[in-house]
PDB file of C-alpha atoms and ligand atoms in Angstrom:
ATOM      1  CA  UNK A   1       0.000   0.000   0.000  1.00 42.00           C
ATOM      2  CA  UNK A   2       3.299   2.557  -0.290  1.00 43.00           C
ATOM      3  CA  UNK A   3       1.415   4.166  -2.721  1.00 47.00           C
ATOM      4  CA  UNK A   4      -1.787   4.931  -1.464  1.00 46.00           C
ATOM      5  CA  UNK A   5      -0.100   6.038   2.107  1.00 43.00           C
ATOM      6  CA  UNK A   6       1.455   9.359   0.456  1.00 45.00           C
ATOM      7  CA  UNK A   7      -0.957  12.186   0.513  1.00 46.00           C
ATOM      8  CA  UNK A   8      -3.074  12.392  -2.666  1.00 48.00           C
ATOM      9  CA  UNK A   9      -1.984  14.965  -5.888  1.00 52.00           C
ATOM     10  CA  UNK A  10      -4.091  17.469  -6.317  1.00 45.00           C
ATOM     11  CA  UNK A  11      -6.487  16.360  -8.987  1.00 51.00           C
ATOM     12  CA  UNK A  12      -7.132  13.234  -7.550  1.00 85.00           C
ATOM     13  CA  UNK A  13      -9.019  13.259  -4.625  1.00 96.00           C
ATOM     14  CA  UNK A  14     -11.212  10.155  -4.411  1.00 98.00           C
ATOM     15  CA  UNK A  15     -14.745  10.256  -4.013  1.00 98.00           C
ATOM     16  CA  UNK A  16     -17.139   7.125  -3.174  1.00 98.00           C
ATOM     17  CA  UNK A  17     -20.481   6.755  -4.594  1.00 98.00           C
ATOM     18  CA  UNK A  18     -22.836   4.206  -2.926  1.00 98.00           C
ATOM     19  CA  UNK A  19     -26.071   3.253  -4.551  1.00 98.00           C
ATOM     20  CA  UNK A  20     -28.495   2.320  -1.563  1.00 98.00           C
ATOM     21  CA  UNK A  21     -31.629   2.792  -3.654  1.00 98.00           C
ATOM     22  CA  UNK A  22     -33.009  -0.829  -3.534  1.00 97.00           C
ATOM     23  CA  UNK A  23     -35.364  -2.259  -2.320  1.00 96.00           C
ATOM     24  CA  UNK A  24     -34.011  -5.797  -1.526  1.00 97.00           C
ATOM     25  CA  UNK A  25     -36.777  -7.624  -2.895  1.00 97.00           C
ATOM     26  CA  UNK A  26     -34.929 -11.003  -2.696  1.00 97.00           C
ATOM     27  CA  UNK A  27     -34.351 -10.584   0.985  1.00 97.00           C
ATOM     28  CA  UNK A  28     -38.013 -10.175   2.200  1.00 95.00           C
ATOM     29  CA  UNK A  29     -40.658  -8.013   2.452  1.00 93.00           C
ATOM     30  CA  UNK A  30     -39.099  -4.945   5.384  1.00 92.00           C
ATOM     31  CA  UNK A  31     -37.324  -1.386   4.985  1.00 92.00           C
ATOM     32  CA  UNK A  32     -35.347  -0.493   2.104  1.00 94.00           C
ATOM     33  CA  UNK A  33     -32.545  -2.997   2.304  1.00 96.00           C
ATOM     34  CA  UNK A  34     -29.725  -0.403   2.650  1.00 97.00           C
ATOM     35  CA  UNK A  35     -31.798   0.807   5.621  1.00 96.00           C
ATOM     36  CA  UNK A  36     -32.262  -3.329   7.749  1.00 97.00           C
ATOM     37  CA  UNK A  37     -30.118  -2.969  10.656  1.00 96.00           C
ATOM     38  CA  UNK A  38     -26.946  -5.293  10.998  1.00 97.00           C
ATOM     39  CA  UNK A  39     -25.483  -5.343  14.788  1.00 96.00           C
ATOM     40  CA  UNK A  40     -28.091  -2.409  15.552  1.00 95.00           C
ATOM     41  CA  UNK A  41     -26.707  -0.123  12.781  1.00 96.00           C
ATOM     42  CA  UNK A  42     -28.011   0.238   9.643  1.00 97.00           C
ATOM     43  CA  UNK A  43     -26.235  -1.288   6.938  1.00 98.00           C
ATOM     44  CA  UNK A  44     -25.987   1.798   4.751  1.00 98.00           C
ATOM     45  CA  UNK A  45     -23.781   2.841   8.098  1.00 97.00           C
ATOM     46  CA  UNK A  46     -22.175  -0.007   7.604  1.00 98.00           C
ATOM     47  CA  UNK A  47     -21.036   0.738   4.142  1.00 98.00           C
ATOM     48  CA  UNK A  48     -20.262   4.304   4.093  1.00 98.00           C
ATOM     49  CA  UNK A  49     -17.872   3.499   7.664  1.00 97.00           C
ATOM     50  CA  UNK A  50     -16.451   1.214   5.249  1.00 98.00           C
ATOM     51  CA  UNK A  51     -15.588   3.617   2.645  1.00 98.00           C
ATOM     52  CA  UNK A  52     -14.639   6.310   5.228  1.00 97.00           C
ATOM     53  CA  UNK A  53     -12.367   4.225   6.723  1.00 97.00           C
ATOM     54  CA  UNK A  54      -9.909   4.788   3.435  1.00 97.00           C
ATOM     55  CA  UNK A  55      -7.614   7.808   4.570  1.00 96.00           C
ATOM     56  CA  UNK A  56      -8.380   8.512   0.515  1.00 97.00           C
ATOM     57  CA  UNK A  57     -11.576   9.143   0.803  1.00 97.00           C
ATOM     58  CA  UNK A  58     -12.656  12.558   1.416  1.00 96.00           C
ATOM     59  CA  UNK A  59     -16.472  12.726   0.302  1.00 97.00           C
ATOM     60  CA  UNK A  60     -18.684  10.328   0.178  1.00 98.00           C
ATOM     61  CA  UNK A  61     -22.466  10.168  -2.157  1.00 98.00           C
ATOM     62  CA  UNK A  62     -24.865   8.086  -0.660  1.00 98.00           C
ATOM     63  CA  UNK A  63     -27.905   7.656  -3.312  1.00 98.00           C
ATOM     64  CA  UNK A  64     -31.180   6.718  -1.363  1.00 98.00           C
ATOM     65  CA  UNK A  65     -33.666   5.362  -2.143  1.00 95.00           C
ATOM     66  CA  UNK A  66     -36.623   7.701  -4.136  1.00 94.00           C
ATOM     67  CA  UNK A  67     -38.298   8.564  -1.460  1.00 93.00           C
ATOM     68  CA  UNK A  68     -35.999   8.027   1.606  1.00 94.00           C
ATOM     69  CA  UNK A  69     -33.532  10.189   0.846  1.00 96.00           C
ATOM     70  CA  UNK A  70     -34.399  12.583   4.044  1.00 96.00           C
ATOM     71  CA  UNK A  71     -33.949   9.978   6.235  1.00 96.00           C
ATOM     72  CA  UNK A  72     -31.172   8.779   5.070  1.00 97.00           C
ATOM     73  CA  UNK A  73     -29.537  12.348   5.337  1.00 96.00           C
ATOM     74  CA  UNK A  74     -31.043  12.358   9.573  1.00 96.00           C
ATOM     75  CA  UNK A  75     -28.786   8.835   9.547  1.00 96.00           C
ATOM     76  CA  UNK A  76     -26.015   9.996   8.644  1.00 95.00           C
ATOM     77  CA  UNK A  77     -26.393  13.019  10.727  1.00 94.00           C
ATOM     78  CA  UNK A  78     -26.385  10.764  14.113  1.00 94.00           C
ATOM     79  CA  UNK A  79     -23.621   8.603  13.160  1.00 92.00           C
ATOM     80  CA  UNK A  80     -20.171  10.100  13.349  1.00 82.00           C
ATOM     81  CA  UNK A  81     -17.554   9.687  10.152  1.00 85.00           C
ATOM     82  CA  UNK A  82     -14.235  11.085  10.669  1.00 85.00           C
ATOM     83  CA  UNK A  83     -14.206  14.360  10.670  1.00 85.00           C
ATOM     84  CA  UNK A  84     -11.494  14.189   7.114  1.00 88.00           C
ATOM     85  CA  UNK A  85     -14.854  12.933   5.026  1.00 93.00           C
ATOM     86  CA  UNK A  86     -17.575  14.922   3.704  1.00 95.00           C
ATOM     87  CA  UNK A  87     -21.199  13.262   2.271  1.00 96.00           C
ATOM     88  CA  UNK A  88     -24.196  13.951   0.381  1.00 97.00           C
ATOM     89  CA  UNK A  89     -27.445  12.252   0.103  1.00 98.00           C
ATOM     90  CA  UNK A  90     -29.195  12.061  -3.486  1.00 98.00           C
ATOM     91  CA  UNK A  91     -32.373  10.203  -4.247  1.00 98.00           C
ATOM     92  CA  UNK A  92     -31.764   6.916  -6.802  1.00 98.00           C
ATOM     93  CA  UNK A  93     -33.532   5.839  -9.746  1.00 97.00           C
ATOM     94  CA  UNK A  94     -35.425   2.918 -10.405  1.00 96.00           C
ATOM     95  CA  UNK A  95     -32.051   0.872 -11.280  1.00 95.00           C
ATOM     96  CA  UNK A  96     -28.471   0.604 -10.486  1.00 96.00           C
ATOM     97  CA  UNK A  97     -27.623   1.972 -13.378  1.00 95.00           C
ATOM     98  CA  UNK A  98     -29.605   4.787 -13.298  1.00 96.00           C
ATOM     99  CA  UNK A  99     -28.688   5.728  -9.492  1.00 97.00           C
ATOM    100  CA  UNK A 100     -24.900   5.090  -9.794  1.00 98.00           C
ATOM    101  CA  UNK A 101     -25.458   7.948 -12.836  1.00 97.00           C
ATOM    102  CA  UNK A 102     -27.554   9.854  -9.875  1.00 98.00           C
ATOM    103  CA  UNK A 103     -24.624   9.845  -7.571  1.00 98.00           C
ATOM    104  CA  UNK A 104     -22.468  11.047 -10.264  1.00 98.00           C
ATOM    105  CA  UNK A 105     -24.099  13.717 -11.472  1.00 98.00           C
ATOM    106  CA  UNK A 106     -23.515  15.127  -7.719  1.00 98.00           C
ATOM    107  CA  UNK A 107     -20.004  14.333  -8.102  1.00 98.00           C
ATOM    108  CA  UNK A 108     -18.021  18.321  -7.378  1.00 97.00           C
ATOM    109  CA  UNK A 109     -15.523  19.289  -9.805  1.00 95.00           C
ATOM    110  CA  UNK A 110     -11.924  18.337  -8.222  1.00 95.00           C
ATOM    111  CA  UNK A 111     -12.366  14.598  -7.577  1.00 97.00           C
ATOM    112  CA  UNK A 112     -10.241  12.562 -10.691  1.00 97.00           C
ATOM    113  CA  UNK A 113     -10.953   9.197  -8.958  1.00 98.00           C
ATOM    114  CA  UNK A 114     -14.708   7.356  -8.231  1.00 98.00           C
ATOM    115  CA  UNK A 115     -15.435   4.183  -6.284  1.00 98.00           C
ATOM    116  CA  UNK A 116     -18.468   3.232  -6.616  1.00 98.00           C
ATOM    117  CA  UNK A 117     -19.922   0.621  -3.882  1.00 98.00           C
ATOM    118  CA  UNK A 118     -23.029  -0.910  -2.889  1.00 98.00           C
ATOM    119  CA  UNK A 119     -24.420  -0.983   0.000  1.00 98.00           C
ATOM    120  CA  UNK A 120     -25.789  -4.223   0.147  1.00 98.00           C
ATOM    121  CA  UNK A 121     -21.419  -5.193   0.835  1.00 98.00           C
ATOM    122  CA  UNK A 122     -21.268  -2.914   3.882  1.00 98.00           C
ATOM    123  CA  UNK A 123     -17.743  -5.094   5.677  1.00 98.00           C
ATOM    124  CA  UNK A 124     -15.493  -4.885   2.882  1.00 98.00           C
ATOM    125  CA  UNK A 125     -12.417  -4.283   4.745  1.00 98.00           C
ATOM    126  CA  UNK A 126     -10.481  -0.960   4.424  1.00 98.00           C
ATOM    127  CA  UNK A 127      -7.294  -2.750   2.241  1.00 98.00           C
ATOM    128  CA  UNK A 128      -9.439  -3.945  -0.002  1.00 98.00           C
ATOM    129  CA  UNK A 129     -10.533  -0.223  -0.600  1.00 98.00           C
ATOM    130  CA  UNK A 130      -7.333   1.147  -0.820  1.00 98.00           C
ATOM    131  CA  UNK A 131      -5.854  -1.972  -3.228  1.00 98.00           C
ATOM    132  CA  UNK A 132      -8.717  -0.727  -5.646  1.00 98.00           C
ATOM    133  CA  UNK A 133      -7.571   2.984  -5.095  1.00 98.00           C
ATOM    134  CA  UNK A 134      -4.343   2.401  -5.791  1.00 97.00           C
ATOM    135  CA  UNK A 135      -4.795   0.847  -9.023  1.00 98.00           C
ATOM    136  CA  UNK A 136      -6.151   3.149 -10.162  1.00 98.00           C
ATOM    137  CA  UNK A 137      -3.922   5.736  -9.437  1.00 97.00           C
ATOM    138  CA  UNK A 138      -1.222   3.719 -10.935  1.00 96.00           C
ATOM    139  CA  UNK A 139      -2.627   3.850 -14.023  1.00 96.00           C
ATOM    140  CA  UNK A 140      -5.851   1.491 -14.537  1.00 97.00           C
ATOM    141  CA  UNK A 141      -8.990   3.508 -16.141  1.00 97.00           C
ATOM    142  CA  UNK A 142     -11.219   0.723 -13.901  1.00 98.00           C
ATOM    143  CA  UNK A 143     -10.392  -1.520 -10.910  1.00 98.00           C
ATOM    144  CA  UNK A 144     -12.234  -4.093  -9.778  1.00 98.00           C
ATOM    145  CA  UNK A 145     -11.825  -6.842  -6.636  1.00 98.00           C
ATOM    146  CA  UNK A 146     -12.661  -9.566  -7.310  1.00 98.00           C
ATOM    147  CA  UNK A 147     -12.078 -13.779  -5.922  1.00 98.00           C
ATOM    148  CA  UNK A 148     -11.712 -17.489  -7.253  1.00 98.00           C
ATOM    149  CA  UNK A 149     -14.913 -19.395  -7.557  1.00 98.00           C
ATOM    150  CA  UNK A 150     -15.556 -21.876  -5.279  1.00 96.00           C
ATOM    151  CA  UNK A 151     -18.528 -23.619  -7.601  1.00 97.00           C
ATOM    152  CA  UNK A 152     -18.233 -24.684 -11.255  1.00 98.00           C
ATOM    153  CA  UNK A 153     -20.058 -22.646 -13.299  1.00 97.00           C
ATOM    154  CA  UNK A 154     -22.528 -23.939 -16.036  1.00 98.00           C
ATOM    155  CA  UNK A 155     -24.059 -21.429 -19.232  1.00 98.00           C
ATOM    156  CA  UNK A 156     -27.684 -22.856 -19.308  1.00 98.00           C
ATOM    157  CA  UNK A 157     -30.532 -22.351 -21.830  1.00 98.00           C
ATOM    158  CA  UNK A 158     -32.912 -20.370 -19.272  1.00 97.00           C
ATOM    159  CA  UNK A 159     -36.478 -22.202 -17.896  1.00 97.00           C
ATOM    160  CA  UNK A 160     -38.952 -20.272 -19.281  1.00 97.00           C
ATOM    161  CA  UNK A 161     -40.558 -22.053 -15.473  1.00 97.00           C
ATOM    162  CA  UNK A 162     -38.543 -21.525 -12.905  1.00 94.00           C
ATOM    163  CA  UNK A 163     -37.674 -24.610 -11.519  1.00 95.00           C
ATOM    164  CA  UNK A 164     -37.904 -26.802 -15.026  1.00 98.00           C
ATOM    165  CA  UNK A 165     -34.944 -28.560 -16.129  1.00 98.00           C
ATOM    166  CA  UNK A 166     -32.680 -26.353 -18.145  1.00 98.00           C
ATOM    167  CA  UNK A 167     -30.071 -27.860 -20.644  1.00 98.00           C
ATOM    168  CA  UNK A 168     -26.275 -27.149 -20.254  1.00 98.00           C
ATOM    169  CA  UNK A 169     -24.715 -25.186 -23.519  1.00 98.00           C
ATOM    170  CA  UNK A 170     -21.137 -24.864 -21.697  1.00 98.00           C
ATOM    171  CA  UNK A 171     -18.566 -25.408 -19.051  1.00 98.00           C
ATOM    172  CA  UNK A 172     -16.276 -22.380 -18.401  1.00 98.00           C
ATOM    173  CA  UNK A 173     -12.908 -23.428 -17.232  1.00 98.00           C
ATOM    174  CA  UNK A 174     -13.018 -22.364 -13.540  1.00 98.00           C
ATOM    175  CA  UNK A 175      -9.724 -21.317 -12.776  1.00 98.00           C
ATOM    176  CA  UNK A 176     -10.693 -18.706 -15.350  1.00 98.00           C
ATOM    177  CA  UNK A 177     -13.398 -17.237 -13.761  1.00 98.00           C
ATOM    178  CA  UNK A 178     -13.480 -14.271 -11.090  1.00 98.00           C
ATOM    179  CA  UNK A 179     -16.710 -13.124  -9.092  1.00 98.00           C
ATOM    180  CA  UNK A 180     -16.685  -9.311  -9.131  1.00 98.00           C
ATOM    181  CA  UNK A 181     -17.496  -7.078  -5.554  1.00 98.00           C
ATOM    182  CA  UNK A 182     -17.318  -3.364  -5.354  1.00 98.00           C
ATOM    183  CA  UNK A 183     -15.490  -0.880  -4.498  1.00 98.00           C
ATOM    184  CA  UNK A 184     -14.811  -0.868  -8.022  1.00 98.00           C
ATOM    185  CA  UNK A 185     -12.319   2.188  -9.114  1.00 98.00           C
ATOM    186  CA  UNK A 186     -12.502   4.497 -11.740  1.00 98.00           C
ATOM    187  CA  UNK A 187     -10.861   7.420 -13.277  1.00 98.00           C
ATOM    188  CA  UNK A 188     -14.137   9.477 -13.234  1.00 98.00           C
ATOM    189  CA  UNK A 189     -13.750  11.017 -16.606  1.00 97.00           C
ATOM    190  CA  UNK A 190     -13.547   7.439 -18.011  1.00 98.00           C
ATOM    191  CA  UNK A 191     -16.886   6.513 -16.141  1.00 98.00           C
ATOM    192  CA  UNK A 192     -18.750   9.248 -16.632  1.00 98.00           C
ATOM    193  CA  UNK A 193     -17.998   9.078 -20.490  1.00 97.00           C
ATOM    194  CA  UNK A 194     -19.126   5.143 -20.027  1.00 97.00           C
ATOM    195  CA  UNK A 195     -22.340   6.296 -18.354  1.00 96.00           C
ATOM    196  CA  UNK A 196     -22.878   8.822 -21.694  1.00 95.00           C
ATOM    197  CA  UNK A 197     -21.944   6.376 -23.962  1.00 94.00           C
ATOM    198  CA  UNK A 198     -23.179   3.109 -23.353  1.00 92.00           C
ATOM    199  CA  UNK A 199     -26.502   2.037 -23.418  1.00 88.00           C
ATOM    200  CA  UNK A 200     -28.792  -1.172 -22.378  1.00 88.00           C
ATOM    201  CA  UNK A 201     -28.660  -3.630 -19.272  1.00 87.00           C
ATOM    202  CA  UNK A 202     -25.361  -3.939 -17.044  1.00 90.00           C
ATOM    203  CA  UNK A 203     -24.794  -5.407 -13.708  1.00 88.00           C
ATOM    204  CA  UNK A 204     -21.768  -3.323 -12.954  1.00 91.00           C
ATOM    205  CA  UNK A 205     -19.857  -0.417 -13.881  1.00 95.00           C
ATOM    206  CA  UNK A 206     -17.079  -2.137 -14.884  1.00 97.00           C
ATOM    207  CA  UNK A 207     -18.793  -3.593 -17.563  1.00 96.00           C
ATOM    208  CA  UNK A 208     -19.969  -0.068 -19.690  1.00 96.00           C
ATOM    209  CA  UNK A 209     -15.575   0.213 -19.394  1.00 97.00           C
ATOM    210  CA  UNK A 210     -15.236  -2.786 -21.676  1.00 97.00           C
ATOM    211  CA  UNK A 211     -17.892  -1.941 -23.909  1.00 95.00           C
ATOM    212  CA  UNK A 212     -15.866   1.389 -24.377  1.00 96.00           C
ATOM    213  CA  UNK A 213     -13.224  -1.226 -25.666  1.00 96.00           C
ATOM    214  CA  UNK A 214     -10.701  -0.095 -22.537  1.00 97.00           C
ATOM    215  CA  UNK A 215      -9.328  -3.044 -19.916  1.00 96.00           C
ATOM    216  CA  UNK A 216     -10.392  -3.331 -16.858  1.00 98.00           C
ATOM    217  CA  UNK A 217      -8.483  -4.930 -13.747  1.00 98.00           C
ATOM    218  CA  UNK A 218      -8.656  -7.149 -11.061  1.00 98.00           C
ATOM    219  CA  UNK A 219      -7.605  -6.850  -8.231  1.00 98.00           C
ATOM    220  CA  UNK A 220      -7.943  -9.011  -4.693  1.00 98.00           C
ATOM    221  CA  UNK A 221     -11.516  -8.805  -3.579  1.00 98.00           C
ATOM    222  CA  UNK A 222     -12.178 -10.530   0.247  1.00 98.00           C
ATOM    223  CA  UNK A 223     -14.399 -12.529   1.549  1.00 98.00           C
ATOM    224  CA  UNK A 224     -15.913 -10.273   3.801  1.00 98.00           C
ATOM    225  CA  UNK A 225     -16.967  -8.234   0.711  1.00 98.00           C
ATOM    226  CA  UNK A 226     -19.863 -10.007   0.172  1.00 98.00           C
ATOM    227  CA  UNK A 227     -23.097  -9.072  -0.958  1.00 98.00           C
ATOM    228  CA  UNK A 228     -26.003  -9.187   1.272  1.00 98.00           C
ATOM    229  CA  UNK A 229     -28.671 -10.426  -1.159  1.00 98.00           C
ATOM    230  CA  UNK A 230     -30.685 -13.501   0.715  1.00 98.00           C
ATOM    231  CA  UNK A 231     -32.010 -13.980   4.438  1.00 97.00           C
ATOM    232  CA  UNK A 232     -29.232 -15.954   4.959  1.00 97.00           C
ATOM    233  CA  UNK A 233     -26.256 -13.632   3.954  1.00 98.00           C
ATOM    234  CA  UNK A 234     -27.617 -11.764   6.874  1.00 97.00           C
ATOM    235  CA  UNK A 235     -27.117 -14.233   9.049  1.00 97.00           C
ATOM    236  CA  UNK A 236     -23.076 -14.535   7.732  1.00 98.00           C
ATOM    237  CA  UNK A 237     -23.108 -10.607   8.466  1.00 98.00           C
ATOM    238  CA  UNK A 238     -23.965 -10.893  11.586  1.00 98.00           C
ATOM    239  CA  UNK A 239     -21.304 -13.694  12.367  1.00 98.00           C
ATOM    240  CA  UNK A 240     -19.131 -11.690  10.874  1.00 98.00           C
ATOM    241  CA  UNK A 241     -19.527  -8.710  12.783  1.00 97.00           C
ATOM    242  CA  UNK A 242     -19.143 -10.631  16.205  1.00 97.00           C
ATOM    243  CA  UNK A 243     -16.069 -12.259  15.238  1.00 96.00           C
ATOM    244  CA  UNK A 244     -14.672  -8.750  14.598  1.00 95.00           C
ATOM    245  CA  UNK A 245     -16.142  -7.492  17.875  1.00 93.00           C
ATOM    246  CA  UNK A 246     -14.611 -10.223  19.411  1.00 93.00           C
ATOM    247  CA  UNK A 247     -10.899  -9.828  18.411  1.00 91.00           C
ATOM    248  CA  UNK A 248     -11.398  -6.196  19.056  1.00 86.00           C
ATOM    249  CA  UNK A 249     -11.478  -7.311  22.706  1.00 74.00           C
ATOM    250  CA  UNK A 250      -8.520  -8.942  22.528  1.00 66.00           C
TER     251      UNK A 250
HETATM  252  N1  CTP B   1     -29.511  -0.165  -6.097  1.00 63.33           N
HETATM  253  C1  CTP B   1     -29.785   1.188  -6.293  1.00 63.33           C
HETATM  254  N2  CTP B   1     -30.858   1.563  -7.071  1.00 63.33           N
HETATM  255  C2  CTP B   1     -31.653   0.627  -7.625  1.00 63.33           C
HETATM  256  C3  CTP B   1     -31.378  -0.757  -7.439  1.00 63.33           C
HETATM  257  C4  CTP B   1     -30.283  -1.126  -6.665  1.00 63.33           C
HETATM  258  O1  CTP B   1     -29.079   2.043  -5.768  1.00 63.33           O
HETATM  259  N3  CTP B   1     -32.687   1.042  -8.334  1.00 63.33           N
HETATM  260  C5  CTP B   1     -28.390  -0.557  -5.191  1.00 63.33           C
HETATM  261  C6  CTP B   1     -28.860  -1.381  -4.001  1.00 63.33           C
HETATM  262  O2  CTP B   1     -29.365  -0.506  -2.977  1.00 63.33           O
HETATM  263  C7  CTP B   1     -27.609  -2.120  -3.599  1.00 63.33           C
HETATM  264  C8  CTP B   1     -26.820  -2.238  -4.913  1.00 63.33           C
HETATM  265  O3  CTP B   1     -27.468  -1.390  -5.857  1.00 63.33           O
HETATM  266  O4  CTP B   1     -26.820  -1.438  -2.650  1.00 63.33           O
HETATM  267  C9  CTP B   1     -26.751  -3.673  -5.392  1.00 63.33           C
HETATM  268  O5  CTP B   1     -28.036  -4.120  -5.767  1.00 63.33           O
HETATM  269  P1  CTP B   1     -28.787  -5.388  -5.151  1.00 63.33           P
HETATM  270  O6  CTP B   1     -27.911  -6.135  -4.231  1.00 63.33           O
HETATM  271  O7  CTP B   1     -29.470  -6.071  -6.288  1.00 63.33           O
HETATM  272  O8  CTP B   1     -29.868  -4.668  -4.192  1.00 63.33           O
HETATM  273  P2  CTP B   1     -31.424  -4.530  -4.409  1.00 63.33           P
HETATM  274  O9  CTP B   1     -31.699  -4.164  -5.831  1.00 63.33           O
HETATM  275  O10 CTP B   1     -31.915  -3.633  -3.334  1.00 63.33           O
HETATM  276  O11 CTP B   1     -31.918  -6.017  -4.094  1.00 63.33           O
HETATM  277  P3  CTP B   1     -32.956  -6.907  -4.942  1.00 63.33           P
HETATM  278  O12 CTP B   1     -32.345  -7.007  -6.331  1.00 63.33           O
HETATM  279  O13 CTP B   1     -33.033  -8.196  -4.202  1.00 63.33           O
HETATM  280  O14 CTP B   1     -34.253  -6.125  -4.915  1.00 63.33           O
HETATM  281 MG1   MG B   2     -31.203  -5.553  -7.458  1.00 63.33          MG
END
């Protein structure tokens, strides 16, 4: 981390952007998921402690959801972040996509680098922040952590029924493979011109980069960067957060 540890340029502060306008459909009917407490604090804390915890990052966009976005701004407001990072609230869209362009669009002149992170992953640790940072200032337009898969991974012909057998087309060669988390780094011109550019359906940013024909790069993701999708990633969270409570007190 030599890199990251000397203070930044000018010209490239780094900004995070966390899209925490979903409603978490697949983990139950409840609050906005960004908003379900984890440990008593809501995981949108969670997440933007997680960004601010990167000596890098000096302001940090939280997109809420449509309607929430005054509460989220009151949240923030009675949980402390070190006193070196600045935030904003904006309201999100009705995708990713669309709030992730939200959060940019509120991005102030004067910041050359932009993570963007969800908030669903609110324990990524703080070095896998900065590895992603400092990519990027060495060079990479986009930075992404990422891990080994554990499962093989099969391309199916889609059910049209859930649930109906669905035939195999192919086999990609595991070692291969990577599953993507966020923070994932960008120079911001580069992803805002991505955001202009590209159109249609992504899951992440990183992917409107390779449509603009540039390389992306990965970098170590953790394990702890997971992403809270199903009832029972919120149990893992949970577990997670007591171990880490419990080596505090050692
Ligand atoms: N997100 C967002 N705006 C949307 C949809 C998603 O800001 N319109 C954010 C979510 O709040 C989350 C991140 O994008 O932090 C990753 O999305 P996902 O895990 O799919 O969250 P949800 O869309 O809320 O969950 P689900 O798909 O189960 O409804
Ligand atoms: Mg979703």
């Amino acid at each position: 981390m030599s890199d990251v540890s000397r203070p930044s340029p000018a010209g490239v502060r780094t900004a995070a952007v966390i899209p925490a306008a979903g409603r978490g459909v697949r983990l139950g009917p409840g609050a906005p998921k960004a908003l379900r407490a984890l440990g008593g604090t809501p995981m949108l804390i969670h997440a933007v402690r997680a960004m601010a915890a990167s000596n890098h990052v000096s302001l940090v966009i939280v997109v809420a959801p449509p309607d929430g976005a005054a509460e989220v701004k009151s949240l923030l407001d009675a949980h402390a972040l070190p006193d070196r990072t600045d935030f904003l609230v904006v309201p999100g869209g009705a995708t990713r996509q669309e709030s992730v362009r939200l959060g940019l669009d509120a991005l102030p002149l004067g910041y050359g680098v932009v993570l963007v992170h969800d908030a669903a992953r609110p324990l990524v640790p703080v070095d896998t922040v900065d590895g992603v940072i400092e990519a990027v200032r060495a060079g990479a337009p986009a930075v992404v952590p990422a891990l080994p898969l554990a499962d093989t991974v099969k391309e199916v012909v889609p059910a049209d029924t859930p649930g109906d057998p669905e035939p195999v087309v192919a086999t990609p060669e595991r070692a291969r493979l990577r599953a993507v988390q966020t923070p994932q780094g960008f120079d911001r011109e580069t992803l805002v011109r991505a955001h202009d550019t590209v159109t249609g359906e992504v899951t992440d940013d990183a992917s409107m980069i390779e449509r603009l024909g540039l390389t992306v790069v990965v970098v170590p993701g953790h394990e702890e960067a997971f992403k809270v999708t199903r009832p029972l990633d919120l149990v893992l969270a949970e577990a997670v957060l007591t171990r880490r409570r419990l080596n505090d007190g050692f």
